[in-house]
mmCIF file of C-alpha atoms in Angstrom:
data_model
loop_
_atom_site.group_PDB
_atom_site.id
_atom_site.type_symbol
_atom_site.label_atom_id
_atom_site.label_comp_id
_atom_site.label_asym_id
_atom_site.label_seq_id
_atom_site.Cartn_x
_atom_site.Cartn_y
_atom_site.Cartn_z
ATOM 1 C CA UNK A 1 -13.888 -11.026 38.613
ATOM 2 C CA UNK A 2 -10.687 -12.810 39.145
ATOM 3 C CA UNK A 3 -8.763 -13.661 36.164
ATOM 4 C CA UNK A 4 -5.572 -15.949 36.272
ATOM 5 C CA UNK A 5 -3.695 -18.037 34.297
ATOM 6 C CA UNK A 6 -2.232 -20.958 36.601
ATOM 7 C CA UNK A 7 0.319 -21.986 36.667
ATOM 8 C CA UNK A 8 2.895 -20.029 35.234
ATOM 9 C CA UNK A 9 3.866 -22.639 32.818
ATOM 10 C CA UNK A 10 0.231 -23.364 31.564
ATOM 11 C CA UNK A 11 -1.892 -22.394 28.746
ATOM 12 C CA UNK A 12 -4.757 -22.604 30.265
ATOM 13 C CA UNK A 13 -7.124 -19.902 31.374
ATOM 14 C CA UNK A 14 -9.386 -19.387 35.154
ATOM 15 C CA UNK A 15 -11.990 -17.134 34.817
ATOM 16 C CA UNK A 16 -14.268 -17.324 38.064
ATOM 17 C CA UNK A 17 -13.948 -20.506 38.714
ATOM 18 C CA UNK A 18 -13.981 -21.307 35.289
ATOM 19 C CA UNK A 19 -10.925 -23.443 33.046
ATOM 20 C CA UNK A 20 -10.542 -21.848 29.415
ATOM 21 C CA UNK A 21 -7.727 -24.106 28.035
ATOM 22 C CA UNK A 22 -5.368 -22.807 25.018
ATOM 23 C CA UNK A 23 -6.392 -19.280 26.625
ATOM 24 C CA UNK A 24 -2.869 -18.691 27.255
ATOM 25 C CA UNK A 25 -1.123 -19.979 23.875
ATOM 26 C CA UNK A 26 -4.046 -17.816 22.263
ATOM 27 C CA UNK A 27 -3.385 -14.885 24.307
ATOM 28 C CA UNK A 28 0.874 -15.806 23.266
ATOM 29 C CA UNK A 29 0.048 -15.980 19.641
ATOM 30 C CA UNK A 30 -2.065 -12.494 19.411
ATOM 31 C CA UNK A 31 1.129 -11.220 21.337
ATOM 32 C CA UNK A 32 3.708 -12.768 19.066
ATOM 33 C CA UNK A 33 1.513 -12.246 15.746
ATOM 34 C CA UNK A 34 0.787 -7.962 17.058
ATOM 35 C CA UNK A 35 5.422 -7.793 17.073
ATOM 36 C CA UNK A 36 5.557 -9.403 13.687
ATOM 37 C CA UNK A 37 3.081 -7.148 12.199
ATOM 38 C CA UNK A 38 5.430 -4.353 13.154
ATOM 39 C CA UNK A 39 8.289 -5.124 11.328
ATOM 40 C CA UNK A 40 7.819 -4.063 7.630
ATOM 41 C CA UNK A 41 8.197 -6.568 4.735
ATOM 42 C CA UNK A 42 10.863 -6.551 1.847
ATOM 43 C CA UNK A 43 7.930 -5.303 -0.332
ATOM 44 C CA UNK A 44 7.534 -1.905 1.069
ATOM 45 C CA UNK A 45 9.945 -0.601 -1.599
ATOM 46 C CA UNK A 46 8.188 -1.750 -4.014
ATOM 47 C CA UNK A 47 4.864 -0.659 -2.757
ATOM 48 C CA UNK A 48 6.397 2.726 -1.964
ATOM 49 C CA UNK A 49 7.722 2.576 -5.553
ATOM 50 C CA UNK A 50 4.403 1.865 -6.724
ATOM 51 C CA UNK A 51 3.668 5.660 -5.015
ATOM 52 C CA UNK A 52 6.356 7.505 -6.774
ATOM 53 C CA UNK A 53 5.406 10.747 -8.831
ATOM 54 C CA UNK A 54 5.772 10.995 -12.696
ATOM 55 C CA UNK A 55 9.940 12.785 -11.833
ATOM 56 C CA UNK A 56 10.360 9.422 -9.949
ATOM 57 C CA UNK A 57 10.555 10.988 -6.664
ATOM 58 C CA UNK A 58 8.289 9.975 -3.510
ATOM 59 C CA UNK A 59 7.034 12.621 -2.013
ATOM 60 C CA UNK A 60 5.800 13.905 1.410
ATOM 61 C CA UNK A 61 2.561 13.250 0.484
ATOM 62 C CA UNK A 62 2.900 10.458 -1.217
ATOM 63 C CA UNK A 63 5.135 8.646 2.082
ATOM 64 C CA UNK A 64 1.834 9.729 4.077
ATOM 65 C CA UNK A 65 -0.611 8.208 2.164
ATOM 66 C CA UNK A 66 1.451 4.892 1.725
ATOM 67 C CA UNK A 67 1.792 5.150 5.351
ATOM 68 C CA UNK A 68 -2.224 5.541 5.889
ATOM 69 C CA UNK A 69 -3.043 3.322 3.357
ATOM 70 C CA UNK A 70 -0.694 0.928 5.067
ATOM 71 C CA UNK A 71 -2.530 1.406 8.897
ATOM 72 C CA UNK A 72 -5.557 0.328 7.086
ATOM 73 C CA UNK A 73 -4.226 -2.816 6.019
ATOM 74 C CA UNK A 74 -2.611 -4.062 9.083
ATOM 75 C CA UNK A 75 -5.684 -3.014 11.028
ATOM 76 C CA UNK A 76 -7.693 -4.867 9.155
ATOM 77 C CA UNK A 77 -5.883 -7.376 9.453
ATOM 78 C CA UNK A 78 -5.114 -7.406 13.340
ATOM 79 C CA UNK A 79 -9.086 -6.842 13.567
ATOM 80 C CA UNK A 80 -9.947 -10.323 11.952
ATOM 81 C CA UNK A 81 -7.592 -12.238 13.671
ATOM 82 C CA UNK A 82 -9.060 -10.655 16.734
ATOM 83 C CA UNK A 83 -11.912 -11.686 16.055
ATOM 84 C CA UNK A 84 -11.319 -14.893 15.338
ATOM 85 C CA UNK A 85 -9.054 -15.677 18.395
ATOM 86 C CA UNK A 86 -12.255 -15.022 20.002
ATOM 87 C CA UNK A 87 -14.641 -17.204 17.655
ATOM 88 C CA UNK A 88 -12.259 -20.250 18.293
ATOM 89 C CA UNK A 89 -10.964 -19.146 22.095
ATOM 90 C CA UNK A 90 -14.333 -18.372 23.504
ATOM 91 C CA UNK A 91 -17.329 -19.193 21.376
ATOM 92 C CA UNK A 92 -16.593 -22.295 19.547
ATOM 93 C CA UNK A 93 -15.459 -23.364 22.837
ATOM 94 C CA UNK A 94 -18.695 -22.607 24.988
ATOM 95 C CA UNK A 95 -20.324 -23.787 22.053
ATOM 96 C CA UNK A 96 -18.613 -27.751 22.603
ATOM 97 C CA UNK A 97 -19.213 -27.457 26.584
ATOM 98 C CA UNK A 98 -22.746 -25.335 26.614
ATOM 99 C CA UNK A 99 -23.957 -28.357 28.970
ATOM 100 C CA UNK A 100 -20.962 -28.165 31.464
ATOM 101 C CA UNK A 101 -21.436 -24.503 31.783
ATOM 102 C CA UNK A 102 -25.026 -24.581 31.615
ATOM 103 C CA UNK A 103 -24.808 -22.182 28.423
ATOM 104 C CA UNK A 104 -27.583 -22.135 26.212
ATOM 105 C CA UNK A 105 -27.364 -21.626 22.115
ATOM 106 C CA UNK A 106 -29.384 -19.070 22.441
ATOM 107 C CA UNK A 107 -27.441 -16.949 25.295
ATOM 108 C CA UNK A 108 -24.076 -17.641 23.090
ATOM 109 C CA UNK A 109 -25.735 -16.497 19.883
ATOM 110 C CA UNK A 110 -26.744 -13.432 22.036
ATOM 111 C CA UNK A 111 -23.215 -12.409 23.088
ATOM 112 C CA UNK A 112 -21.137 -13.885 19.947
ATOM 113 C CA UNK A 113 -23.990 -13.997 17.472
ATOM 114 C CA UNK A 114 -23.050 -11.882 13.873
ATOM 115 C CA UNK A 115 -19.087 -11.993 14.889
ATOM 116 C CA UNK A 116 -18.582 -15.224 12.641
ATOM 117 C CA UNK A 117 -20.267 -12.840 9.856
ATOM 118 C CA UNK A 118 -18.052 -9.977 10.769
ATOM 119 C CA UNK A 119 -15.129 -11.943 10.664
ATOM 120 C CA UNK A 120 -15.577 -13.322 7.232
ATOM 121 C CA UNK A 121 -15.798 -10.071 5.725
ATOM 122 C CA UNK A 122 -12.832 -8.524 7.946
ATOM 123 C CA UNK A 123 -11.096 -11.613 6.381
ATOM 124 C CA UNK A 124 -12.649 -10.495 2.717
ATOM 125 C CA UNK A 125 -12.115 -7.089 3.087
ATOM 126 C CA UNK A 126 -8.431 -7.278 4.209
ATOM 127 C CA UNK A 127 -7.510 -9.369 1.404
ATOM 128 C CA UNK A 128 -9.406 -7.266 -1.256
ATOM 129 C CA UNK A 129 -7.569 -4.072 0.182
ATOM 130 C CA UNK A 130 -3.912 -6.045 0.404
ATOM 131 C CA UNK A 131 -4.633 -6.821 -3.379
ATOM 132 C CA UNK A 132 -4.572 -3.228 -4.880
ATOM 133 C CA UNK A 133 -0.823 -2.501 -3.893
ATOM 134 C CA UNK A 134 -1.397 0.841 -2.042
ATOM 135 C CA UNK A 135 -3.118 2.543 -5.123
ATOM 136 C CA UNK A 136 -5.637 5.141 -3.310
ATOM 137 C CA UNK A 137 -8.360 5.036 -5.792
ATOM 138 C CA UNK A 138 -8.279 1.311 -5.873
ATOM 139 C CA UNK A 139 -8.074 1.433 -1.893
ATOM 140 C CA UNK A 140 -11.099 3.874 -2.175
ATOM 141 C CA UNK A 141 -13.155 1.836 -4.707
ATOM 142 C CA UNK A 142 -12.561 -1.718 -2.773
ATOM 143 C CA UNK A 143 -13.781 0.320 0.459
ATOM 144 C CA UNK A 144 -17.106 1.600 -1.993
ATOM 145 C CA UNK A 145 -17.054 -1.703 -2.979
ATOM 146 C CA UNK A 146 -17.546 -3.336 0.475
ATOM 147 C CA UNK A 147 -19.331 -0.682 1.749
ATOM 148 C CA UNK A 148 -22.842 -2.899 2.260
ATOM 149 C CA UNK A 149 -21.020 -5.251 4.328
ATOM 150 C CA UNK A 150 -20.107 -3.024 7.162
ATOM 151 C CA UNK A 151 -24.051 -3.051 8.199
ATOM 152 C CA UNK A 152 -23.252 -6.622 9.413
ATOM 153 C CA UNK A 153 -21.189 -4.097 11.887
ATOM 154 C CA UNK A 154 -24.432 -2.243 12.868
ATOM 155 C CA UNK A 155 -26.914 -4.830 13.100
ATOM 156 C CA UNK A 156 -24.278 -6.984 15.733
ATOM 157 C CA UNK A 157 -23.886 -3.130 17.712
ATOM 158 C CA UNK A 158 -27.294 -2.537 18.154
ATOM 159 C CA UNK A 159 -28.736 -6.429 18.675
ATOM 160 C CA UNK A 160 -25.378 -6.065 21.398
ATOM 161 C CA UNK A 161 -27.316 -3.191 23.189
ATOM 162 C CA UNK A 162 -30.514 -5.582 23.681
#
């Protein structure tokens, strides 16, 4: 499978034969958007605060389980705009053109079908989790809370396999 973008100074995406314009701002923005998320915000004190032990101190365990707490958060987050660089980069897009690719509906909804569900409760379930300021049982309960939506995960796995 050959896979370029062409030229250098365009955003637009060959797969095959095949022009996927915006590929390359897309693939730019994930890129951009993945160093951002790296750098920690002016709230962490007060999140790590929010952590501290009844002397006032944070300790060990305490840093560890902000930081965990914290790599659930921002992978949540990367996940759903993953997903939906791919929703508006791939399927919305062979969605518009199914005719000049000779696409059906029905083979998209095979390959992309139950991502725009996933998405929407990534998107839900990040912001429920970024909400409860790194408490663990709150973390814990909004997890037990969403717990019926991850079958959306399941049912696009094994319909995948088919």
């Amino acid at each position: 499978m050959q896979l370029f973008f062409a030229p250098a100074s365009s955003n637009n995406l060959f797969v095959e034969g095949h022009f996927f314009p915006r590929a390359r701002q897309l693939y730019d923005d994930r890129m951009n958007s993945k160093m951002m998320s790296t750098k920690k915000t002016a709230s962490v004190p007060q999140q790590q605060a929010n952590m501290q032990s009844a002397s006032g101190a944070i300790s060990a365990d305490s840093s560890k389980v902000y930081f965990i707490i914290d790599e659930l958060v921002e992978t949540e987050r990367t996940f759903g705009d993953d997903l939906q660089q791919v929703l508006e980069g791939y399927y919305y897009y062979f969605v518009e053109n199914d005719m000049r690719y000779n696409i059906s509906v029905c083979d998209l909804k095979s390959v992309f079908g139950g991502l725009e569900t996933i998405q929407n409760f990534s998107r839900k379930l990040y912001e429920a989790i970024d909400r409860v300021s790194y408490s663990v049982l709150k973390t814990a309960r909004t997890f037990l809370k969403f717990s019926i939506g991850f079958n959306d995960y399941v049912l696009y796995c094994t319909a995948y396999e088919r």
